Amino acid sequence: MSENRQVAVVGGGLTKFGVRAATWAELAQEAGEALFRSVPALEASAVDSLFVGAAEPERFAFQSHVAPLVAEQMGLAPHRIVQRNELACASGQSAIRSAYAAIRAGLSDVAVAVGVEKMNIPSLAEANSAMACVLDRPWDAAHGLTAPPFFAMVAQRHMLEHGTTEEQLAAVSEKNHRFANANPVAQFYEKKFDREKLLRLPLIAPPLRLGDCSSMTDGAGAVLLVTQDRVRDYTDTPAWIRGSGQYADFHNLANMESLTDWTGLTRASREAFRSAGIGPKDLDFAELHDCFTISELIEYEAIGFCAKGEGGKYAADGRTDIGGEIVVNPRGGLLGCGHPLGATGIAQAVEVSQQFAHQVEASRQVPDPEWAMVHNLSGSANVHSVMIYQRGG
Amino acid sequence: MTAMAEVTERKAQKNRKRRAAASTAPPSTSPPATGPPERLPYLLDLYPVESSTQTRLTPFFEALQRGRFTTTRCRKDGKLLWPPRVVCPICHTAELEWVDLPSTGRIYAFSAILAGAPVGQEGDLPRVVGLVEMDGSPLRLFGRLLGIDWRECRIGLPVRVEPITLPDGRTFYAFRVIR
Ligand SMILES: [Zn+2]
């Protein structure tokens, strides 16, 4: 057994994120174009395994069995493992985790993890139905539960319990949109939002406004993961996977212990830190799951960047901005880049790879980063998935 | 019989008449020209299946029709389980029993859906929803809040479980703010 094999992300690429005039399958083809462009040394025949992160192709594109579809669209012929990964909003990271596990176990040497989601369809109500059935469909969603009212209740309780304000929420949105303004693949590339403008946007689910919510987004991406012996074939700046953790603890809202204390994330990140041998203060940046502004604030607290209840102040004081203690979401986050469910986790890993290689736009480059965390929540924050990367080279 | 039970008994009678009428009516060859369909396509319908041909939880809906709000409890460890289940997740026995839940509670958190409704709910906005702490019970249940404008809604307001009738005659529930 080669149980101590190290695994690295050695490159990856993304499609343009946004409202795209492209089908699900066409986005998968674009992900292939982006991957082979960003890793020039990659030959399709070298890829032994394929993991496809896709949350709801059955709903948004009326298509199942998407792993072989992606193989065909990208021109891959995996001969060891081929599978689809579904974990709602965390499907992309789930694909990466499975590729990581397979390589670490010696079952794969060169694997591609792909994320594809097509969410902007002509029937908005059907798209909303797709999002509703991520939750406990008959017992919660039937009453009207979707993500916005859920995270609105989280925000309401955080405001009540800790004094968090709408202005502090807007500070998160302003920061992430500002980074997205410099990221050409972002849905909100070059679309400016200052805090005053954000606070005037319409309410979606009070107290959350349009600028507090990530968007329905079409997009795709792919990353290449390889075993340690193959890293030098592809890059001089590998992103080594050093730690991971994941936790699931409820599904129906009645079984959620606290709206504002995300203990599942505390557990998942502790496990990831333990396996990486570092702590929160060692991180240079983090790609956190800001599906809503309130999510990012609670994630600071649950991971341990700041004390319980102080997430709002931590953001408003600029502690997670460039020049602060830890840069959070220099990519532009889900708020600024959009949130094509299966592709989001892939995009976060591409960001880690490009930050380590100093390949991102200067205004959002983290100074000399060595350690990065990627986090996704899924559903009603009932699952948390965390990975920790270290720059090699 | 509680006030809630009286209201639901009247509704249940109406439903029985309606279903009886539907079963004797000649088969319809085209959908009605106006109004929402009685039932969405099966895989766009958010509400629980109630028919005993599809679920083992039909007693929940039968009790609801009689004005009783119930769930399952484990006979072995006494754990109150929500939503109703067929196997206890603690001790994995199938020996569960139906028990009454409180029919009143207080709002713990709420919001309103002002945009972004799924199929079947688009014409029914704004929709006030919230988590309700059930009186004298550890349960905090999510549901629609009836009888209140979201701008006037407050944490702590008392609510009562109210059975509601879906367009196709199935029974579900919501919470009504007690004035
Ligand atoms: Zn039990």
Coordinates of C-alpha atoms and ligand atoms in Angstrom, one line a residue:
Chain A
M1 CA 0.0 0.0 0.0
S2 CA 1.1 3.5 -0.8
E3 CA -0.9 5.1 1.9
N4 CA 1.4 8.1 2.4
R5 CA 1.2 9.3 -1.2
Q6 CA 0.9 13.1 -1.3
V7 CA -1.6 14.7 -3.7
A8 CA -1.5 18.1 -5.4
V9 CA -3.7 20.3 -7.5
V10 CA -1.3 21.1 -10.4
G11 CA -3.6 23.5 -12.4
G12 CA -7.1 24.1 -13.7
G13 CA -9.3 26.4 -15.6
L14 CA -12.7 27.9 -15.6
T15 CA -15.4 29.1 -18.0
K16 CA -16.9 32.6 -17.8
F17 CA -19.4 32.6 -15.0
G18 CA -22.8 34.3 -15.4
V19 CA -26.0 34.1 -17.4
R20 CA -24.6 32.1 -20.3
A21 CA -26.1 31.4 -23.7
A22 CA -24.8 27.8 -23.4
T23 CA -26.2 24.4 -22.5
W24 CA -24.9 22.2 -19.7
A25 CA -23.0 20.0 -22.2
E26 CA -21.5 23.1 -23.9
L27 CA -20.3 24.4 -20.5
A28 CA -18.6 21.0 -20.0
Q29 CA -16.8 21.4 -23.3
E30 CA -15.7 24.9 -22.3
A31 CA -14.3 23.4 -19.1
G32 CA -12.2 21.0 -21.2
E33 CA -10.9 23.9 -23.3
A34 CA -10.0 25.8 -20.0
L35 CA -8.3 22.8 -18.5
F36 CA -6.1 21.9 -21.5
R37 CA -5.2 25.6 -22.0
S38 CA -4.2 26.1 -18.4
V39 CA -2.2 22.8 -18.2
P40 CA -0.4 22.7 -21.5
A41 CA 1.6 19.5 -20.7
L42 CA -1.6 17.5 -20.1
E43 CA -2.5 14.8 -22.6
A44 CA -6.0 13.3 -22.4
S45 CA -4.6 9.8 -22.4
A46 CA -2.8 10.4 -19.2
V47 CA -6.0 11.0 -17.2
D48 CA -7.0 7.7 -15.6
S49 CA -10.0 8.9 -13.5
L50 CA -12.8 11.5 -13.7
F51 CA -14.9 12.9 -10.9
V52 CA -17.8 15.2 -11.9
G53 CA -19.3 17.6 -9.4
A54 CA -22.9 18.4 -10.5
A55 CA -25.6 19.3 -8.1
E56 CA -28.8 19.1 -10.1
P57 CA -28.4 18.3 -13.8
E58 CA -31.7 16.2 -13.6
R59 CA -33.5 19.4 -12.6
F60 CA -31.7 22.1 -14.6
A61 CA -30.8 20.2 -17.7
F62 CA -33.1 17.0 -17.5
Q63 CA -30.0 14.9 -17.7
S64 CA -28.7 12.1 -15.5
H65 CA -25.6 9.9 -15.8
V66 CA -23.5 12.9 -16.5
A67 CA -20.0 11.5 -15.8
P68 CA -19.8 9.7 -19.2
L69 CA -21.4 12.8 -20.8
V70 CA -18.6 14.9 -19.4
A71 CA -15.9 12.4 -20.5
E72 CA -17.3 12.7 -24.0
Q73 CA -17.6 16.5 -24.0
M74 CA -14.0 16.9 -22.7
G75 CA -12.5 14.1 -24.8
L76 CA -11.4 12.0 -21.8
A77 CA -11.4 8.2 -21.6
P78 CA -11.0 7.4 -17.9
H79 CA -10.0 3.7 -17.3
R80 CA -9.8 3.5 -13.5
I81 CA -12.6 5.5 -11.8
V82 CA -15.4 7.5 -13.4
Q83 CA -18.2 8.9 -11.2
R84 CA -20.4 11.9 -10.4
N85 CA -20.4 13.6 -7.0
E86 CA -23.5 15.3 -5.7
L87 CA -23.4 17.3 -2.5
A88 CA -25.6 20.3 -3.5
C89 CA -23.6 23.5 -3.2
A90 CA -20.4 21.5 -2.3
S91 CA -20.5 19.1 -5.3
G92 CA -17.3 20.6 -6.7
Q93 CA -15.3 20.1 -3.6
S94 CA -16.8 16.6 -3.2
A95 CA -15.4 15.8 -6.7
I96 CA -12.0 17.0 -5.6
R97 CA -12.1 15.1 -2.3
S98 CA -12.9 11.9 -4.1
A99 CA -10.0 12.4 -6.6
Y100 CA -7.8 13.2 -3.6
A101 CA -8.9 10.0 -1.8
A102 CA -8.4 7.9 -4.9
I103 CA -4.9 9.1 -5.6
R104 CA -3.9 8.9 -1.9
A105 CA -5.1 5.3 -1.8
G106 CA -3.1 4.4 -4.9
L107 CA -6.2 3.8 -7.1
S108 CA -5.5 6.7 -9.4
D109 CA -2.3 8.7 -10.4
V110 CA -3.8 11.4 -12.6
A111 CA -7.4 12.5 -12.1
V112 CA -9.6 15.3 -13.3
A113 CA -12.2 16.9 -11.1
V114 CA -14.9 18.8 -13.0
G115 CA -17.8 21.0 -11.9
V116 CA -20.7 22.0 -14.1
E117 CA -23.9 23.7 -13.4
K118 CA -26.5 25.4 -15.7
M119 CA -29.0 27.3 -13.5
N120 CA -30.4 30.1 -15.7
I121 CA -33.2 28.4 -17.6
P122 CA -36.3 30.0 -19.2
S123 CA -38.5 28.9 -16.3
L124 CA -37.3 30.8 -13.2
A125 CA -40.0 29.0 -11.0
E126 CA -38.7 25.6 -12.0
A127 CA -35.2 26.7 -11.1
N128 CA -36.5 27.8 -7.7
S129 CA -38.1 24.4 -7.3
A130 CA -34.7 22.8 -8.0
M131 CA -33.2 24.9 -5.2
A132 CA -36.1 24.1 -2.8
C133 CA -35.6 20.4 -3.1
V134 CA -32.0 20.7 -1.8
L135 CA -33.7 21.1 1.6
D136 CA -36.1 18.7 3.4
R137 CA -38.5 18.9 0.5
P138 CA -41.8 17.5 2.0
W139 CA -41.4 18.8 5.5
D140 CA -39.5 22.2 5.1
A141 CA -39.6 23.3 1.5
A142 CA -43.3 22.6 1.1
H143 CA -43.9 25.4 3.6
G144 CA -41.8 27.8 1.4
L145 CA -38.3 27.1 2.6
T146 CA -35.5 27.9 0.2
A147 CA -32.0 29.2 0.9
P148 CA -32.9 33.0 1.2
P149 CA -35.5 32.7 4.0
F150 CA -33.3 30.2 5.8
F151 CA -30.2 32.4 5.8
A152 CA -32.4 35.4 6.6
M153 CA -33.5 33.7 9.8
V154 CA -29.8 33.0 10.6
A155 CA -29.1 36.7 10.0
Q156 CA -32.0 37.8 12.2
R157 CA -30.9 35.6 15.1
H158 CA -27.3 36.7 14.7
M159 CA -28.4 40.3 14.8
L160 CA -30.5 39.6 17.9
E161 CA -27.9 37.6 19.8
H162 CA -24.8 39.5 18.8
G163 CA -25.8 43.0 17.6
T164 CA -24.7 42.3 14.0
T165 CA -25.8 45.1 11.6
E166 CA -26.9 45.4 8.0
E167 CA -23.9 47.7 7.5
Q168 CA -21.6 44.9 8.6
L169 CA -23.3 42.5 6.2
A170 CA -22.8 45.1 3.4
A171 CA -19.1 45.3 4.3
V172 CA -18.7 41.6 3.3
S173 CA -20.6 42.1 0.1
E174 CA -18.6 45.2 -0.8
K175 CA -15.3 43.4 -0.2
N176 CA -16.2 40.4 -2.3
H177 CA -17.7 42.4 -5.1
R178 CA -14.6 44.6 -5.2
F179 CA -12.4 41.5 -5.7
A180 CA -14.8 40.2 -8.3
N181 CA -14.5 43.5 -10.2
A182 CA -10.9 42.4 -10.9
N183 CA -11.7 38.8 -11.8
P184 CA -12.6 38.4 -15.5
V185 CA -14.5 35.1 -15.0
A186 CA -16.7 36.6 -12.3
Q187 CA -20.4 37.1 -12.9
F188 CA -20.1 40.6 -11.4
Y189 CA -16.8 41.5 -13.1
E190 CA -16.5 45.3 -13.5
K191 CA -19.9 45.8 -11.8
K192 CA -19.3 48.2 -8.9
F193 CA -21.2 48.1 -5.6
D194 CA -20.4 50.5 -2.8
R195 CA -21.9 50.0 0.7
E196 CA -24.5 52.7 0.2
K197 CA -25.7 51.2 -3.0
L198 CA -25.8 47.7 -1.5
L199 CA -28.0 49.0 1.4
R200 CA -30.5 50.4 -1.1
L201 CA -30.9 47.2 -3.1
P202 CA -34.4 45.5 -2.8
L203 CA -35.1 43.1 0.0
I204 CA -35.3 39.4 -1.1
A205 CA -36.0 37.8 2.3
P206 CA -35.8 40.4 5.1
P207 CA -33.3 41.3 6.5
L208 CA -31.3 40.1 3.4
R209 CA -31.2 42.3 0.3
L210 CA -30.2 41.4 -3.2
G211 CA -26.6 42.2 -2.5
D212 CA -26.5 39.8 0.5
C213 CA -27.4 36.8 -1.8
S214 CA -25.3 34.9 -4.3
S215 CA -26.8 34.5 -7.7
M216 CA -28.1 31.8 -10.0
T217 CA -25.1 31.2 -12.2
D218 CA -24.1 29.1 -15.2
G219 CA -20.5 28.0 -15.2
A220 CA -18.0 25.1 -15.2
G221 CA -14.4 24.4 -14.4
A222 CA -11.9 21.6 -14.1
V223 CA -8.7 20.9 -12.0
L224 CA -6.0 18.4 -12.4
L225 CA -4.9 16.3 -9.4
V226 CA -1.9 14.1 -9.5
T227 CA 0.3 11.9 -7.2
Q228 CA 3.6 13.3 -5.9
D229 CA 5.7 11.5 -8.6
R230 CA 3.8 13.2 -11.4
V231 CA 3.7 16.8 -10.1
R232 CA 6.8 18.0 -11.9
D233 CA 5.3 16.9 -15.3
Y234 CA 2.8 19.7 -15.0
T235 CA 3.8 22.6 -12.7
D236 CA 6.5 24.2 -10.6
T237 CA 4.0 25.6 -8.1
P238 CA 1.8 22.6 -6.9
A239 CA -1.0 23.2 -4.3
W240 CA -0.4 20.3 -2.0
I241 CA -3.5 19.0 -0.2
R242 CA -2.4 18.9 3.5
G243 CA -5.7 18.5 5.4
S244 CA -9.4 17.8 5.0
G245 CA -12.5 17.5 7.2
Q246 CA -16.2 17.2 6.6
Y247 CA -19.2 17.0 8.9
A248 CA -22.9 16.4 8.4
D249 CA -25.3 16.5 11.3
F250 CA -28.9 17.2 10.4
H251 CA -31.3 17.7 7.5
N252 CA -34.7 18.9 8.7
L253 CA -34.4 22.3 10.4
A254 CA -36.0 20.9 13.6
N255 CA -32.8 18.9 14.1
M256 CA -30.5 21.9 13.8
E257 CA -29.1 22.7 17.3
S258 CA -28.4 26.4 16.7
L259 CA -29.0 28.8 13.7
T260 CA -26.0 30.9 14.6
D261 CA -23.4 28.5 16.1
W262 CA -22.2 26.2 13.2
T263 CA -20.6 23.5 15.3
G264 CA -20.3 21.2 12.2
L265 CA -17.9 23.7 10.6
T266 CA -15.9 23.9 13.9
R267 CA -15.6 20.1 13.8
A268 CA -14.7 19.9 10.1
S269 CA -12.1 22.7 10.2
R270 CA -10.5 21.3 13.4
E271 CA -10.1 17.9 11.7
A272 CA -8.6 19.7 8.6
F273 CA -6.2 21.7 10.8
R274 CA -5.2 18.6 12.8
S275 CA -4.4 16.7 9.6
A276 CA -2.4 19.6 8.2
G277 CA -0.6 20.3 11.5
I278 CA -1.5 24.0 11.5
G279 CA -4.0 26.4 13.1
P280 CA -6.3 29.2 11.8
K281 CA -3.6 31.9 12.4
D282 CA -1.2 30.1 10.0
L283 CA -3.5 30.6 7.0
D284 CA -2.7 33.3 4.5
F285 CA -6.1 33.3 2.8
A286 CA -9.3 31.4 2.8
E287 CA -12.0 30.7 0.1
L288 CA -15.1 30.6 2.3
H289 CA -18.6 29.8 1.2
D290 CA -20.3 33.2 1.2
C291 CA -23.6 32.0 -0.4
F292 CA -25.0 34.9 1.8
T293 CA -23.1 37.6 3.6
I294 CA -24.2 36.3 7.0
S295 CA -22.6 32.9 6.1
E296 CA -19.1 34.4 5.8
L297 CA -19.4 36.2 9.2
I298 CA -20.5 33.0 11.0
E299 CA -17.7 31.0 9.2
Y300 CA -15.1 33.4 10.7
E301 CA -16.4 32.6 14.1
A302 CA -16.8 28.8 13.6
I303 CA -13.3 28.3 12.1
G304 CA -11.7 30.5 14.8
F305 CA -10.6 33.6 13.0
C306 CA -12.4 35.7 15.6
A307 CA -14.5 35.1 18.8
K308 CA -18.1 34.0 18.7
G309 CA -20.4 36.9 17.8
E310 CA -17.6 39.2 16.5
G311 CA -17.8 38.3 12.9
G312 CA -19.6 41.4 11.8
K313 CA -17.0 43.7 13.5
Y314 CA -14.2 41.6 12.1
A315 CA -15.4 42.1 8.6
A316 CA -16.2 45.8 9.0
D317 CA -12.8 46.5 10.5
G318 CA -11.2 45.1 7.3
R319 CA -9.4 42.2 9.1
T320 CA -10.3 39.9 6.2
D321 CA -9.3 42.3 3.4
I322 CA -6.0 42.6 1.6
G323 CA -3.6 43.9 4.3
G324 CA -5.7 42.4 7.1
E325 CA -5.0 39.3 9.2
I326 CA -6.3 36.8 6.7
V327 CA -7.7 37.5 3.3
V328 CA -11.1 36.0 2.7
N329 CA -12.4 35.4 -0.8
P330 CA -9.8 37.2 -2.9
R331 CA -11.5 35.5 -5.9
G332 CA -14.6 37.5 -5.3
G333 CA -16.5 34.8 -3.4
L334 CA -19.9 33.4 -4.4
L335 CA -21.3 36.8 -4.0
G336 CA -19.1 38.3 -6.7
C337 CA -18.4 35.4 -8.9
G338 CA -21.8 33.8 -8.8
H339 CA -22.6 30.3 -7.5
P340 CA -22.9 27.6 -10.2
L341 CA -23.3 24.9 -7.5
G342 CA -21.1 22.1 -8.8
A343 CA -18.5 24.5 -10.3
T344 CA -18.0 26.7 -7.2
G345 CA -15.7 24.3 -5.4
I346 CA -13.7 23.8 -8.5
A347 CA -13.3 27.6 -9.0
Q348 CA -12.1 27.9 -5.4
A349 CA -9.4 25.3 -6.0
V350 CA -8.4 27.0 -9.2
E351 CA -8.1 30.3 -7.2
V352 CA -5.8 28.5 -4.7
S353 CA -3.6 27.2 -7.5
Q354 CA -3.4 30.6 -9.2
Q355 CA -2.8 32.5 -6.0
F356 CA 0.1 30.2 -5.2
A357 CA 1.5 30.7 -8.7
H358 CA 1.1 34.5 -8.5
Q359 CA -1.1 34.4 -11.6
V360 CA -4.1 36.5 -10.4
E361 CA -4.7 40.2 -11.0
A362 CA -2.5 42.4 -8.8
S363 CA -5.3 44.1 -6.9
R364 CA -6.5 40.7 -5.5
Q365 CA -3.1 38.9 -5.1
V366 CA -2.5 37.8 -1.6
P367 CA 1.2 38.6 -0.7
D368 CA 3.3 35.5 -0.9
P369 CA 0.7 33.0 0.2
E370 CA 1.8 29.6 1.6
W371 CA -1.3 28.2 3.3
A372 CA -4.9 28.4 2.1
M373 CA -8.3 27.0 3.3
V374 CA -11.2 26.1 1.1
H375 CA -14.7 25.7 2.7
N376 CA -18.1 24.9 1.3
L377 CA -21.3 24.5 3.2
S378 CA -24.2 22.8 1.5
G379 CA -28.0 23.0 2.0
S380 CA -29.0 24.7 5.2
A381 CA -25.4 24.7 6.5
N382 CA -26.0 21.1 7.5
V383 CA -22.9 19.9 5.8
H384 CA -19.5 21.5 6.0
S385 CA -16.5 20.5 3.8
V386 CA -13.0 21.9 4.4
M387 CA -9.7 21.4 2.7
I388 CA -6.3 22.9 3.4
Y389 CA -3.6 23.5 0.8
Q390 CA 0.1 24.4 1.0
R391 CA 2.2 25.9 -1.7
G392 CA 5.0 23.8 -3.0
G393 CA 7.8 24.6 -5.3
Chain B
M1 CA -63.0 19.0 20.6
T2 CA -60.6 22.0 20.4
A3 CA -61.4 25.0 18.2
M4 CA -58.7 23.7 15.9
A5 CA -60.4 20.3 15.7
E6 CA -63.8 21.9 14.9
V7 CA -62.4 23.9 12.0
T8 CA -60.6 20.9 10.6
E9 CA -63.6 18.6 11.0
R10 CA -65.6 21.1 8.8
K11 CA -62.8 21.2 6.3
A12 CA -62.5 17.4 6.2
Q13 CA -66.3 17.1 5.6
K14 CA -66.0 19.5 2.7
N15 CA -63.0 17.5 1.3
R16 CA -64.9 14.2 1.5
K17 CA -67.8 15.7 -0.4
R18 CA -65.5 17.2 -3.0
R19 CA -63.7 13.9 -3.5
A20 CA -66.9 12.0 -3.7
A21 CA -68.1 14.5 -6.4
A22 CA -64.9 14.1 -8.3
S23 CA -65.1 10.4 -8.3
T24 CA -68.6 10.4 -9.9
A25 CA -67.9 13.2 -12.4
P26 CA -67.4 12.2 -16.0
P27 CA -63.7 12.1 -17.0
S28 CA -62.5 15.5 -18.1
T29 CA -60.9 15.6 -21.6
S30 CA -59.2 19.0 -21.3
P31 CA -57.8 21.0 -18.4
P32 CA -60.0 23.9 -17.2
A33 CA -59.4 27.1 -19.1
T34 CA -58.4 29.2 -16.1
G35 CA -57.1 28.7 -12.6
P36 CA -54.2 26.6 -11.3
P37 CA -54.1 22.9 -11.9
E38 CA -55.4 20.8 -9.0
R39 CA -52.0 19.0 -8.8
L40 CA -48.6 19.8 -10.2
P41 CA -46.6 17.1 -12.1
Y42 CA -45.6 14.6 -9.4
L43 CA -41.9 15.6 -9.5
L44 CA -42.6 19.4 -9.1
D45 CA -45.0 18.8 -6.2
L46 CA -43.2 19.9 -3.0
Y47 CA -45.9 18.6 -0.5
P48 CA -45.5 15.2 1.2
V49 CA -47.2 12.1 -0.3
E50 CA -50.0 11.1 1.9
S51 CA -51.4 8.0 0.2
S52 CA -50.9 4.7 2.0
T53 CA -49.8 3.3 -1.4
Q54 CA -46.7 5.5 -1.3
T55 CA -45.9 6.1 2.4
R56 CA -46.1 4.5 5.8
L57 CA -46.8 7.9 7.4
T58 CA -50.5 8.2 6.3
P59 CA -51.6 8.2 10.0
F60 CA -50.0 11.7 10.4
F61 CA -52.3 13.1 7.7
E62 CA -55.4 11.2 8.9
A63 CA -54.8 12.6 12.4
L64 CA -54.3 16.1 10.9
Q65 CA -57.6 15.9 9.2
R66 CA -59.2 15.2 12.6
G67 CA -57.4 18.2 14.0
R68 CA -54.6 16.4 15.8
F69 CA -51.0 17.4 15.3
T70 CA -48.9 14.3 15.8
T71 CA -45.5 12.7 15.3
T72 CA -43.7 9.5 16.1
R73 CA -41.9 8.6 19.4
C74 CA -39.6 5.7 20.0
R75 CA -41.1 3.1 22.4
K76 CA -37.6 2.0 23.5
D77 CA -35.8 5.3 24.3
G78 CA -38.7 7.7 24.4
K79 CA -37.1 10.0 21.8
L80 CA -39.6 12.4 20.1
L81 CA -38.8 12.3 16.4
W82 CA -39.5 15.0 13.8
P83 CA -40.4 14.7 11.0
P84 CA -42.4 11.5 11.7
R85 CA -40.4 8.4 10.9
V86 CA -40.6 4.6 10.6
V87 CA -37.2 3.7 12.3
C88 CA -35.6 5.4 15.3
P89 CA -32.3 6.9 14.4
I90 CA -31.0 6.4 18.0
C91 CA -31.6 2.7 18.6
H92 CA -32.8 1.7 15.1
T93 CA -35.9 0.0 16.3
A94 CA -39.1 0.1 14.2
E95 CA -41.2 0.1 17.3
L96 CA -42.4 3.7 17.2
E97 CA -45.7 5.1 18.4
W98 CA -47.9 8.1 17.3
V99 CA -48.1 10.8 19.9
D100 CA -49.8 14.2 20.0
L101 CA -47.7 17.3 19.7
P102 CA -48.6 20.7 21.2
S103 CA -50.7 22.7 18.8
T104 CA -49.4 26.1 20.0
G105 CA -45.9 27.7 20.1
R106 CA -44.0 31.0 19.7
I107 CA -42.1 32.4 16.8
Y108 CA -38.3 31.9 17.3
A109 CA -37.2 33.4 13.9
F110 CA -38.9 34.5 10.8
S111 CA -38.5 36.0 7.3
A112 CA -40.6 36.5 4.3
I113 CA -40.2 35.3 0.7
L114 CA -40.6 38.4 -1.4
A115 CA -39.2 36.9 -4.6
G116 CA -37.9 33.6 -5.9
A117 CA -40.8 31.2 -5.3
P118 CA -40.9 27.7 -6.7
V119 CA -43.6 26.3 -9.0
G120 CA -47.0 26.5 -7.4
Q121 CA -46.1 29.3 -5.0
E122 CA -45.3 32.1 -7.5
G123 CA -48.7 33.8 -7.2
D124 CA -48.7 33.5 -3.4
L125 CA -46.1 36.2 -2.3
P126 CA -45.1 37.6 0.0
R127 CA -45.0 34.4 2.0
V128 CA -44.2 34.8 5.7
V129 CA -42.3 31.8 7.2
G130 CA -40.6 31.0 10.4
L131 CA -39.3 28.6 13.0
V132 CA -41.7 28.0 15.9
E133 CA -40.8 26.8 19.3
M134 CA -43.6 24.4 20.3
D135 CA -45.0 25.0 23.8
G136 CA -43.7 22.6 26.4
S137 CA -41.7 20.6 23.8
P138 CA -38.1 20.6 22.6
L139 CA -39.2 20.9 19.0
R140 CA -38.6 23.9 16.8
L141 CA -40.6 23.5 13.6
F142 CA -40.4 25.4 10.4
G143 CA -43.6 26.5 8.7
R144 CA -45.6 29.1 6.9
L145 CA -47.0 31.9 9.2
L146 CA -50.6 32.9 8.4
G147 CA -52.5 36.0 9.5
I148 CA -49.7 38.4 9.7
D149 CA -47.9 41.0 7.5
W150 CA -44.1 40.4 7.6
R151 CA -43.5 44.0 8.6
E152 CA -45.6 43.5 11.7
C153 CA -44.2 40.0 12.6
R154 CA -42.1 39.8 15.7
I155 CA -40.1 37.1 17.5
G156 CA -42.1 35.7 20.4
L157 CA -45.6 36.1 18.9
P158 CA -47.9 33.1 19.8
V159 CA -49.1 30.8 17.0
R160 CA -51.4 27.8 16.6
V161 CA -51.1 24.9 14.2
E162 CA -53.7 25.1 11.5
P163 CA -54.5 22.3 9.1
I164 CA -54.8 23.5 5.5
T165 CA -56.3 21.9 2.5
L166 CA -54.3 21.6 -0.7
P167 CA -56.0 22.1 -4.1
D168 CA -56.2 18.4 -4.7
G169 CA -57.7 17.7 -1.3
R170 CA -54.6 16.6 0.6
T171 CA -54.1 18.0 4.1
F172 CA -51.1 19.9 5.2
Y173 CA -50.5 22.4 8.0
A174 CA -49.3 26.0 8.7
F175 CA -49.0 28.2 11.8
R176 CA -51.6 31.0 12.4
V177 CA -50.6 34.0 14.5
I178 CA -53.0 34.2 17.5
R179 CA -54.4 37.6 17.9
Ligands
ZN1 ZN -35.0 4.6 19.8

